[in-house]
Coordinates of N, CA and C in Angstrom, one line a residue:
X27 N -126.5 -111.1 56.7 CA -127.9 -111.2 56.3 C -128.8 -110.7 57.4
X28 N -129.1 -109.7 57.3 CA -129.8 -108.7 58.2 C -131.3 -109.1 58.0
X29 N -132.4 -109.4 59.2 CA -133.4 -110.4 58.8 C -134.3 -109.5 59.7
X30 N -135.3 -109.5 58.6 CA -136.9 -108.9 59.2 C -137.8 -109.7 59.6
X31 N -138.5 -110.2 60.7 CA -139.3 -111.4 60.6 C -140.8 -110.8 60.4
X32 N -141.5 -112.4 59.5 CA -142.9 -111.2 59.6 C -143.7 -113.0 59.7
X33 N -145.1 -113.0 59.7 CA -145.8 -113.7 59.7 C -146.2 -113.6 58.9
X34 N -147.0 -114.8 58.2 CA -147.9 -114.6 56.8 C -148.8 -113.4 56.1
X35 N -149.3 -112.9 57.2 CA -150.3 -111.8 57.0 C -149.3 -110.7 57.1
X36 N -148.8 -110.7 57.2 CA -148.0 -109.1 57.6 C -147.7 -108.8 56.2
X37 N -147.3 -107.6 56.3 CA -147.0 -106.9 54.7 C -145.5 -106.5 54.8
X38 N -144.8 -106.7 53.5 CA -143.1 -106.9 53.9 C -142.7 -105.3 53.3
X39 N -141.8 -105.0 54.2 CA -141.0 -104.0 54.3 C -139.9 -103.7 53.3
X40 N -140.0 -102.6 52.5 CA -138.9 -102.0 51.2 C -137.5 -102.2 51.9
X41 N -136.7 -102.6 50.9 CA -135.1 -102.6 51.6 C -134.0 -101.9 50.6
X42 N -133.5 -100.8 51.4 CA -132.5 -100.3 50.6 C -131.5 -101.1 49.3
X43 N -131.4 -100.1 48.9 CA -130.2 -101.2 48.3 C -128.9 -100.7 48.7
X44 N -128.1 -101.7 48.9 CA -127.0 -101.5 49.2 C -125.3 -102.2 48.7
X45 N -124.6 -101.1 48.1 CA -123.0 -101.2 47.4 C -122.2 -102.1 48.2
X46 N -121.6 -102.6 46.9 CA -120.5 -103.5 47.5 C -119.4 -102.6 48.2
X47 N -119.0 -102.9 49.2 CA -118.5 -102.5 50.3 C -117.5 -103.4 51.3
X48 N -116.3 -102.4 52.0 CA -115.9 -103.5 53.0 C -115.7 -102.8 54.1
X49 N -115.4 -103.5 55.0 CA -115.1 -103.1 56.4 C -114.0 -103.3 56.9
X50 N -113.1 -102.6 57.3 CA -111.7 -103.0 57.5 C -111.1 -102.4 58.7
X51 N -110.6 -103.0 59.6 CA -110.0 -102.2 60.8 C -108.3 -102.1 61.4
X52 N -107.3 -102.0 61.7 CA -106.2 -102.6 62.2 C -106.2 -103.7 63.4
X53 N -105.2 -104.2 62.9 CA -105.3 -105.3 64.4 C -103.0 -104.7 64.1
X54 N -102.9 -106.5 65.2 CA -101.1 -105.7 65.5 C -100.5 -106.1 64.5
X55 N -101.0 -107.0 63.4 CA -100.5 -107.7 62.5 C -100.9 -107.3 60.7
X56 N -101.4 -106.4 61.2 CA -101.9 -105.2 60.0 C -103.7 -105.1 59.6
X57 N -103.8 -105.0 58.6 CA -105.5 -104.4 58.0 C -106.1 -105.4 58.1
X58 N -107.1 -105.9 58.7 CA -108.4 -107.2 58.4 C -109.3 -106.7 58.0
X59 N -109.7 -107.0 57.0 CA -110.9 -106.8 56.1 C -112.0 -107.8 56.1
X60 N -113.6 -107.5 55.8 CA -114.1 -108.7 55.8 C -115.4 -107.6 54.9
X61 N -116.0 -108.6 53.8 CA -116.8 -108.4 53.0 C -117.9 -107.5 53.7
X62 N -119.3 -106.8 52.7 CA -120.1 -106.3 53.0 C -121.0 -106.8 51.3
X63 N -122.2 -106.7 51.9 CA -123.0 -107.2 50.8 C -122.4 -106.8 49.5
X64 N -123.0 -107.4 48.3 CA -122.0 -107.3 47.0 C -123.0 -107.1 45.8
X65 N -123.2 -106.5 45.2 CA -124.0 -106.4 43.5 C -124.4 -108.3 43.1
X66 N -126.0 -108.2 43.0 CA -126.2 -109.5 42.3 C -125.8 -110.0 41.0
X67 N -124.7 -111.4 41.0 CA -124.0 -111.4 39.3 C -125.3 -112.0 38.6
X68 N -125.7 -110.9 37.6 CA -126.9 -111.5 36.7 C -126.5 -111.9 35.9
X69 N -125.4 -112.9 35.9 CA -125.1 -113.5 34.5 C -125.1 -114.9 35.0
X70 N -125.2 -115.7 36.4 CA -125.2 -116.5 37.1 C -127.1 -117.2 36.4
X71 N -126.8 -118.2 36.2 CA -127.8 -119.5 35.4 C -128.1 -119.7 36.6
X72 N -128.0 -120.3 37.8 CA -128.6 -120.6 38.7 C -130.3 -119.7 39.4
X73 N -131.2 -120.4 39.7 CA -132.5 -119.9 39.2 C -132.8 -120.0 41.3
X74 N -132.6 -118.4 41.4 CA -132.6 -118.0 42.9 C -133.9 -117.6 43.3
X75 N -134.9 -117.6 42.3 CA -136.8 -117.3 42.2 C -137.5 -118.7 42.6
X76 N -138.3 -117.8 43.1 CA -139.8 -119.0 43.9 C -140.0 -119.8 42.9
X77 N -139.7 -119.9 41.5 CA -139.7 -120.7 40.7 C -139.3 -122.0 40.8
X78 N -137.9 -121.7 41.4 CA -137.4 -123.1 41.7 C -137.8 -124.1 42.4
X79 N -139.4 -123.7 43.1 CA -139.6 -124.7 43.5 C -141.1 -125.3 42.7
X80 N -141.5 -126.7 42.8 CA -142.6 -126.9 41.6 C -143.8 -126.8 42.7
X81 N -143.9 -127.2 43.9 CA -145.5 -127.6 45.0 C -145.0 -126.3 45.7
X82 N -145.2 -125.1 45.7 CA -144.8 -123.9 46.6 C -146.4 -124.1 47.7
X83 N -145.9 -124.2 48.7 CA -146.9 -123.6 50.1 C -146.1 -123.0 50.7
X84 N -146.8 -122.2 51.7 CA -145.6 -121.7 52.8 C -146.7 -121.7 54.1
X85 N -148.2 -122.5 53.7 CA -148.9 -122.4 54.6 C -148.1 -122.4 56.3
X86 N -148.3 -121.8 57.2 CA -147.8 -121.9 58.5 C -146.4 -121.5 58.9
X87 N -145.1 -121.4 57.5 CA -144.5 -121.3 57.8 C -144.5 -119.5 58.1
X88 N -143.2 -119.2 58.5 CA -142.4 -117.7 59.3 C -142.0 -117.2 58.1
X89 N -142.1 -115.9 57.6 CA -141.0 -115.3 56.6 C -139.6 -114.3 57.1
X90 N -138.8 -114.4 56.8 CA -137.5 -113.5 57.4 C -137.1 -112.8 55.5
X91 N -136.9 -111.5 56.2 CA -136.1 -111.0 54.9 C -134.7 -110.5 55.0
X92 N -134.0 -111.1 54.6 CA -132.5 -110.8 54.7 C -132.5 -109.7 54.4
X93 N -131.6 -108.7 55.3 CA -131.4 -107.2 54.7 C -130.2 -107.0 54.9
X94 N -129.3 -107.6 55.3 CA -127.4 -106.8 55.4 C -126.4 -108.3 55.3
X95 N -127.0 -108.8 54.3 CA -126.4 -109.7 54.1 C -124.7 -110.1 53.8
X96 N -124.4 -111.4 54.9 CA -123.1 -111.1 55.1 C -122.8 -112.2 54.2
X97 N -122.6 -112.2 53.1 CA -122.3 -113.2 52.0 C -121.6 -112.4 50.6
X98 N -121.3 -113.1 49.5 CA -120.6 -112.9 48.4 C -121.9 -111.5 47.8
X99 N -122.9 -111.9 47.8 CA -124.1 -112.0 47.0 C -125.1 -112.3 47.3
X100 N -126.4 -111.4 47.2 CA -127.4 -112.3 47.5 C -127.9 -113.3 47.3
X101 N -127.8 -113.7 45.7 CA -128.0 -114.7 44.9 C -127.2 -115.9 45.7
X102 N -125.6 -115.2 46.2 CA -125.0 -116.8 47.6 C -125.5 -116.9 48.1
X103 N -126.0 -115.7 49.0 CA -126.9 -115.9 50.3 C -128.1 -117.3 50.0
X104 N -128.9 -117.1 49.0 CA -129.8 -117.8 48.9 C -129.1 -119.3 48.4
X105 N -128.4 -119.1 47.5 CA -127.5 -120.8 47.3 C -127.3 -121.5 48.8
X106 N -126.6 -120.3 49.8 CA -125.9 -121.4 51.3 C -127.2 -121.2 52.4
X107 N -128.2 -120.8 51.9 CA -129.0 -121.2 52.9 C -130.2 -122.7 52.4
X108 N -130.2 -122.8 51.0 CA -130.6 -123.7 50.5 C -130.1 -125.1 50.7
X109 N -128.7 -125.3 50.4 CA -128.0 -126.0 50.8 C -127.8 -126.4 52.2
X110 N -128.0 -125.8 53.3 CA -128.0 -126.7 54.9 C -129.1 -127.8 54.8
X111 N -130.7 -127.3 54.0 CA -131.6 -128.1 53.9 C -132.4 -128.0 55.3
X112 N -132.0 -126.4 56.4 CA -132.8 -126.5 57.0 C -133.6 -125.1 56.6
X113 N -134.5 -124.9 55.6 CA -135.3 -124.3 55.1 C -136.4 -124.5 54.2
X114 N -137.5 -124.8 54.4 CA -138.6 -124.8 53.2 C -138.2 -124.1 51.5
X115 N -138.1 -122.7 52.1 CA -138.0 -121.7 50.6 C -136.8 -120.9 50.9
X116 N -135.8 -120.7 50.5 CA -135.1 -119.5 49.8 C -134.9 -118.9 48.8
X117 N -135.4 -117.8 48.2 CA -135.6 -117.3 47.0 C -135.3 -115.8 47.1
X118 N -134.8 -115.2 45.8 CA -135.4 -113.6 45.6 C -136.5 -113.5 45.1
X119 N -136.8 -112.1 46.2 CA -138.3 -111.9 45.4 C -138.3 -111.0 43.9
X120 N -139.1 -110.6 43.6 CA -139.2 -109.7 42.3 C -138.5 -108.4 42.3
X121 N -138.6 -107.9 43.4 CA -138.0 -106.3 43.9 C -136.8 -106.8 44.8
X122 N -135.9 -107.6 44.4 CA -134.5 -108.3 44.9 C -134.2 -108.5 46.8
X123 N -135.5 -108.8 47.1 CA -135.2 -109.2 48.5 C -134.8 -111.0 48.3
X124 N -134.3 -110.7 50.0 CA -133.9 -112.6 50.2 C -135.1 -112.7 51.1
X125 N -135.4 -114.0 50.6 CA -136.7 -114.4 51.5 C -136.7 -115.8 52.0
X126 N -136.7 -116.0 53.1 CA -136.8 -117.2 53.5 C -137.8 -117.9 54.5
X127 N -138.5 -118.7 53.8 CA -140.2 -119.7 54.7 C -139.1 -120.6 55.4
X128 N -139.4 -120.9 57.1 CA -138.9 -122.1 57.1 C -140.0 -122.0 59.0
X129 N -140.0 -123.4 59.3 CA -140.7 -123.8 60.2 C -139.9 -123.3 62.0
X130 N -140.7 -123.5 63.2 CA -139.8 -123.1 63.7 C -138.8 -124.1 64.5
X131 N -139.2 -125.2 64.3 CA -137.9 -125.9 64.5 C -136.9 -125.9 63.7
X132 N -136.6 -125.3 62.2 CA -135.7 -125.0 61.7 C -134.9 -123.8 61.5
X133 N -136.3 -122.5 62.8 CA -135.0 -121.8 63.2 C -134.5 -121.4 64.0
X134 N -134.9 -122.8 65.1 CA -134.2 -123.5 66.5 C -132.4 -124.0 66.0
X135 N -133.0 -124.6 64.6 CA -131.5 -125.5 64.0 C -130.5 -124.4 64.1
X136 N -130.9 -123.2 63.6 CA -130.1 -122.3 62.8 C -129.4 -121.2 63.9
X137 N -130.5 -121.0 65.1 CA -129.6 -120.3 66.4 C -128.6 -121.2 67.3
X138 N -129.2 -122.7 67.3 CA -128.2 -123.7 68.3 C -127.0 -123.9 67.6
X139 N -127.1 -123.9 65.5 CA -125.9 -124.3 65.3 C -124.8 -123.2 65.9
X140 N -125.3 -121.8 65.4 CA -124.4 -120.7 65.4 C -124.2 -120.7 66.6
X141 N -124.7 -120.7 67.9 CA -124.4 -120.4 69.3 C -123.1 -121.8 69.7
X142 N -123.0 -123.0 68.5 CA -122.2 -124.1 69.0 C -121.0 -123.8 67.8
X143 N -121.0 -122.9 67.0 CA -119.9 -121.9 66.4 C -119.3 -120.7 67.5
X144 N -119.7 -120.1 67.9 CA -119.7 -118.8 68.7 C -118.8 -119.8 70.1
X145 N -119.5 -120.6 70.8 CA -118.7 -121.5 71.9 C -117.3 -121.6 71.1
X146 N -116.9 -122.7 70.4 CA -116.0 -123.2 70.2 C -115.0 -122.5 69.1
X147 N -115.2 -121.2 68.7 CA -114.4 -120.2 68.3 C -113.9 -119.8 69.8
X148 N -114.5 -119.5 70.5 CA -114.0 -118.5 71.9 C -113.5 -119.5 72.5
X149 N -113.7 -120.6 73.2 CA -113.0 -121.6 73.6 C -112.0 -122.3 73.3
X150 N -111.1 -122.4 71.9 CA -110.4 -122.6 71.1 C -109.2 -121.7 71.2
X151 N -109.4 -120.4 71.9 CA -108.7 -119.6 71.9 C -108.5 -119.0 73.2
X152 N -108.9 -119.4 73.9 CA -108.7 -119.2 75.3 C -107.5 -119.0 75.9
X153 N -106.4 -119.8 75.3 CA -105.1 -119.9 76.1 C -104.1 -119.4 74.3
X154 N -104.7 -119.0 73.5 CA -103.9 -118.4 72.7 C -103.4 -117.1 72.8
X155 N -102.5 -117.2 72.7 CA -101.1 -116.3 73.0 C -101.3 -115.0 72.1
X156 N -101.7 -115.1 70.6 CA -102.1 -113.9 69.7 C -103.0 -113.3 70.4
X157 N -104.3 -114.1 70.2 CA -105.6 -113.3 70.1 C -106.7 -113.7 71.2
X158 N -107.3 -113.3 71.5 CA -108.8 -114.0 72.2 C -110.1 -112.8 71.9
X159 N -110.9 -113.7 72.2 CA -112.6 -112.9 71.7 C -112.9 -113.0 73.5
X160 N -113.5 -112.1 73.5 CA -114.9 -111.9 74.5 C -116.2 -111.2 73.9
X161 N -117.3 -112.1 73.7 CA -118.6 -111.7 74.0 C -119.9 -111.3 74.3
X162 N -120.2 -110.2 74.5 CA -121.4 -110.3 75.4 C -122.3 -110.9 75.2
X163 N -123.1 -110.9 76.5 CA -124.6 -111.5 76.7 C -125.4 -111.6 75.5
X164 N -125.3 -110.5 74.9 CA -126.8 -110.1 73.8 C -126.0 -110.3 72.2
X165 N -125.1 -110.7 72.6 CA -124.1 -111.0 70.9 C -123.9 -109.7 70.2
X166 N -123.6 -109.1 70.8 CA -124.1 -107.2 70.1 C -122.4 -106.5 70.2
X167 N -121.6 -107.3 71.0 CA -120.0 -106.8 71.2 C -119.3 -108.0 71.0
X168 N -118.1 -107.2 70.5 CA -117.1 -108.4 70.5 C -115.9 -107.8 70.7
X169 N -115.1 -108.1 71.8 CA -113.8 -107.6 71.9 C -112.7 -108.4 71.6
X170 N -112.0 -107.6 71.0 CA -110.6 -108.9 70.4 C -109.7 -108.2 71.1
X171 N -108.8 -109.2 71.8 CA -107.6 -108.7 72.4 C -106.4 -109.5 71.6
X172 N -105.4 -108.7 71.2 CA -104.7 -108.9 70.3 C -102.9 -108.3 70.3
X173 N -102.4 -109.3 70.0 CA -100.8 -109.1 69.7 C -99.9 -109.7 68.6
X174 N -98.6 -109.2 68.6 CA -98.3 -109.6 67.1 C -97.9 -110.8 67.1
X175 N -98.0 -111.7 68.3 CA -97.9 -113.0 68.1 C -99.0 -113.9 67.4
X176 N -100.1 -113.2 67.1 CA -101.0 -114.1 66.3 C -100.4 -113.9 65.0
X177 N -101.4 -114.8 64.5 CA -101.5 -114.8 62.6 C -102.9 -114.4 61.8
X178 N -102.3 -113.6 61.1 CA -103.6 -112.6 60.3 C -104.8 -113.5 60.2
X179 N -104.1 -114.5 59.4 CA -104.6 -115.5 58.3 C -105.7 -116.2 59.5
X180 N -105.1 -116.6 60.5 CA -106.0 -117.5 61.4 C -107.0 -116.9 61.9
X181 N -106.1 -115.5 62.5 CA -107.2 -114.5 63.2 C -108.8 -113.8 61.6
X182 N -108.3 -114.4 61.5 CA -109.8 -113.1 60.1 C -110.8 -114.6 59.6
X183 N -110.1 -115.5 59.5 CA -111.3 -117.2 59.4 C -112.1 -117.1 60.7
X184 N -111.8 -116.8 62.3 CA -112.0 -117.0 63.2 C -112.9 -115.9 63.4
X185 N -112.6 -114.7 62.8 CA -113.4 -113.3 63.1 C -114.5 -113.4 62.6
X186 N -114.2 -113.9 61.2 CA -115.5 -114.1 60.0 C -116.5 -115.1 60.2
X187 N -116.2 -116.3 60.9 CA -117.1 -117.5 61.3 C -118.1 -116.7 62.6
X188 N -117.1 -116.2 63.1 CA -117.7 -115.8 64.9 C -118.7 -114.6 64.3
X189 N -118.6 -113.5 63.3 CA -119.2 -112.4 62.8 C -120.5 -113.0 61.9
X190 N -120.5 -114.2 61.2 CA -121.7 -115.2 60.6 C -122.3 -115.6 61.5
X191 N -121.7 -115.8 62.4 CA -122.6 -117.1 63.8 C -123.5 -115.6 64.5
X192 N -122.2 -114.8 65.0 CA -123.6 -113.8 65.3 C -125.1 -113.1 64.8
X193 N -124.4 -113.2 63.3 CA -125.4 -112.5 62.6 C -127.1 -113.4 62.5
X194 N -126.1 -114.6 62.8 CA -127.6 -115.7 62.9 C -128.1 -115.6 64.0
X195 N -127.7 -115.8 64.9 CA -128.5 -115.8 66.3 C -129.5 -114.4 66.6
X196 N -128.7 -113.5 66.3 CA -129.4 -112.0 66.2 C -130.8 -112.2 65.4
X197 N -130.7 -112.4 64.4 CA -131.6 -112.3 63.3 C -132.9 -113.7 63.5
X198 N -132.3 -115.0 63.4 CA -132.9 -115.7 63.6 C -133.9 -116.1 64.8
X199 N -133.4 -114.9 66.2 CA -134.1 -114.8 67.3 C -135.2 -113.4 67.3
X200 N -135.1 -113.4 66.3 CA -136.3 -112.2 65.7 C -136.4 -110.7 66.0
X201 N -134.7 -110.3 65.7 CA -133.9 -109.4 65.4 C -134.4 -108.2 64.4
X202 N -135.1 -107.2 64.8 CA -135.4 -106.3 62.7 C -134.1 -106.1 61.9
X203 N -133.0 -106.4 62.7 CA -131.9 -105.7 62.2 C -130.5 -106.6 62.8
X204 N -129.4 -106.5 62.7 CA -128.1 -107.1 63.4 C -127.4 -106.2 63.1
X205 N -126.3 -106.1 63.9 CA -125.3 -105.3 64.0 C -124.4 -105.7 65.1
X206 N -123.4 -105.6 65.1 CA -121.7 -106.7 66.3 C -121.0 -105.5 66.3
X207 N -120.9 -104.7 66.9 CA -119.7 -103.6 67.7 C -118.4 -104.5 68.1
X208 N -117.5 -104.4 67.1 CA -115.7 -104.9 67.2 C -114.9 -103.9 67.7
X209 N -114.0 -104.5 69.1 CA -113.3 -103.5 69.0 C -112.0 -104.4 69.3
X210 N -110.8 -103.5 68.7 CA -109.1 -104.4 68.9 C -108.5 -103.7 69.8
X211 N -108.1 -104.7 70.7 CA -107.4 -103.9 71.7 C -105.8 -104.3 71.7
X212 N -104.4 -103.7 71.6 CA -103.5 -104.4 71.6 C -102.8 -104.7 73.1
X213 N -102.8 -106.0 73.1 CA -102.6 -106.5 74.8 C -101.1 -106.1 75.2
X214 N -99.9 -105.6 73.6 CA -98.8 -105.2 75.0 C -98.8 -103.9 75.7
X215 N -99.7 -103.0 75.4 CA -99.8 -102.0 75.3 C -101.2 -101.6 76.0
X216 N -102.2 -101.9 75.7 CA -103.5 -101.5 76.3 C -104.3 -101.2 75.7
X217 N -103.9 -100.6 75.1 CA -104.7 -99.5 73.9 C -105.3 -100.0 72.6
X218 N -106.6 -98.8 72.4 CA -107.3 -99.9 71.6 C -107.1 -98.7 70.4
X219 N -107.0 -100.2 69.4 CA -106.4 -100.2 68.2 C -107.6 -99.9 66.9
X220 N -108.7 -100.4 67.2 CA -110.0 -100.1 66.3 C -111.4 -100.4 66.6
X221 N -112.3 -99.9 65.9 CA -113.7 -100.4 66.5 C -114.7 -100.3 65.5
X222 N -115.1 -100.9 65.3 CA -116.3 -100.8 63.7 C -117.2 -101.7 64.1
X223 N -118.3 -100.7 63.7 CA -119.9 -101.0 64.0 C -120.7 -102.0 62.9
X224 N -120.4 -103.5 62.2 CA -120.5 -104.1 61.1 C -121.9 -104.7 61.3
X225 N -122.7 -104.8 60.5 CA -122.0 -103.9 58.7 C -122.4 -102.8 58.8
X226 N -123.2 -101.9 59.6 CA -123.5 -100.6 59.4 C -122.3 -99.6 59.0
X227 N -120.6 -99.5 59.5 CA -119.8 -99.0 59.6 C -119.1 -99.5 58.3
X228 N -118.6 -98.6 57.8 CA -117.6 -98.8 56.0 C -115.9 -98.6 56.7

């Protein structure tokens, strides 16, 4: 969920549209794949418009427009941001943006959660023998060092959480855009195995 921030007065910015898509790289244990935004299912009853709410204000609050949303669907996007309950509005607009009003102590909640995901993914893994993540400062890289002693299965929950957590901090810290440069490196060997620029990279 790629997020534009604007203030009430500001005028909101057109957003591509963008194909369902994935991203997929090698690691030592074969292909990891991990979604890219997806076609809205219009056959879904669930009511994702400003409608949904009956007393609409957004007096004071922040607007963010999701633009590279890292979800099923936009229509999810807006269902799991609804559901934390740290948001005033999440809705699509008319011309299929995600839009979300919320205060700024609630998107204090939404950088401290993800930065307390991002810790305890890398930490967790520290002395693991498959895999380990490093980092950087600005959440903008992430290096996986990797051997066939891990497991796919564990490694791609851990990639995907840590790739969500980033995408919040970025965005939610008033980011126009997000983007996490991956790269695999295989630890018996040295050599690096893949690198994809997500989600801008297919």
């Amino acid at each position: 969920m790629g997020v534009r921030q604007y203030k009430n007065d500001e005028s909101l910015k057109s957003k591509e549209n963008e194909p369902q898509t994935e991203v997929s790289w090698a690691t030592p244990w074969g292909k990891a794949t991990m979604k890219k935004v997806a076609d809205l299912n219009e056959t879904e009853s669930y009511d994702t418009t400003k409608s949904f709410y009956e007393d609409y204000d957004d007096t004071g609050l922040e607007t963010c427009i999701l633009t590279g949303i890292f979800a099923d669907s936009e229509e999810e996007a807006i269902k799991q941001v609804r559901e934390t309950g740290h948001c005033r509005y999440a809705y699509l607009t008319e011309d299929g943006k995600c839009e979300i009003k919320l205060t700024e102590e609630e998107k204090t909640w939404w950088i401290d959660s993800a930065k307390k995901t991002v810790d305890k993914i890398i930490e967790k893994n520290v002395d693991n023998e498959g895999y380990t993540f490093v980092l950087s400062e600005d959440y903008k890289e992430l290096q996986v060092f990797a051997n066939k002693d891990g497991k796919l299965s564990e490694f791609q929950a851990d990639i995907t959480n840590l790739v969500y957590a980033i995408e919040i901090i970025q965005l939610f810290s008033g980011a126009d855009d997000w983007n996490v440069v991956i790269t695999v490196t295989n630890t018996e060997n040295g050599v690096e195995i893949a690198k994809a620029n997500y989600p801008k990279s297919s």
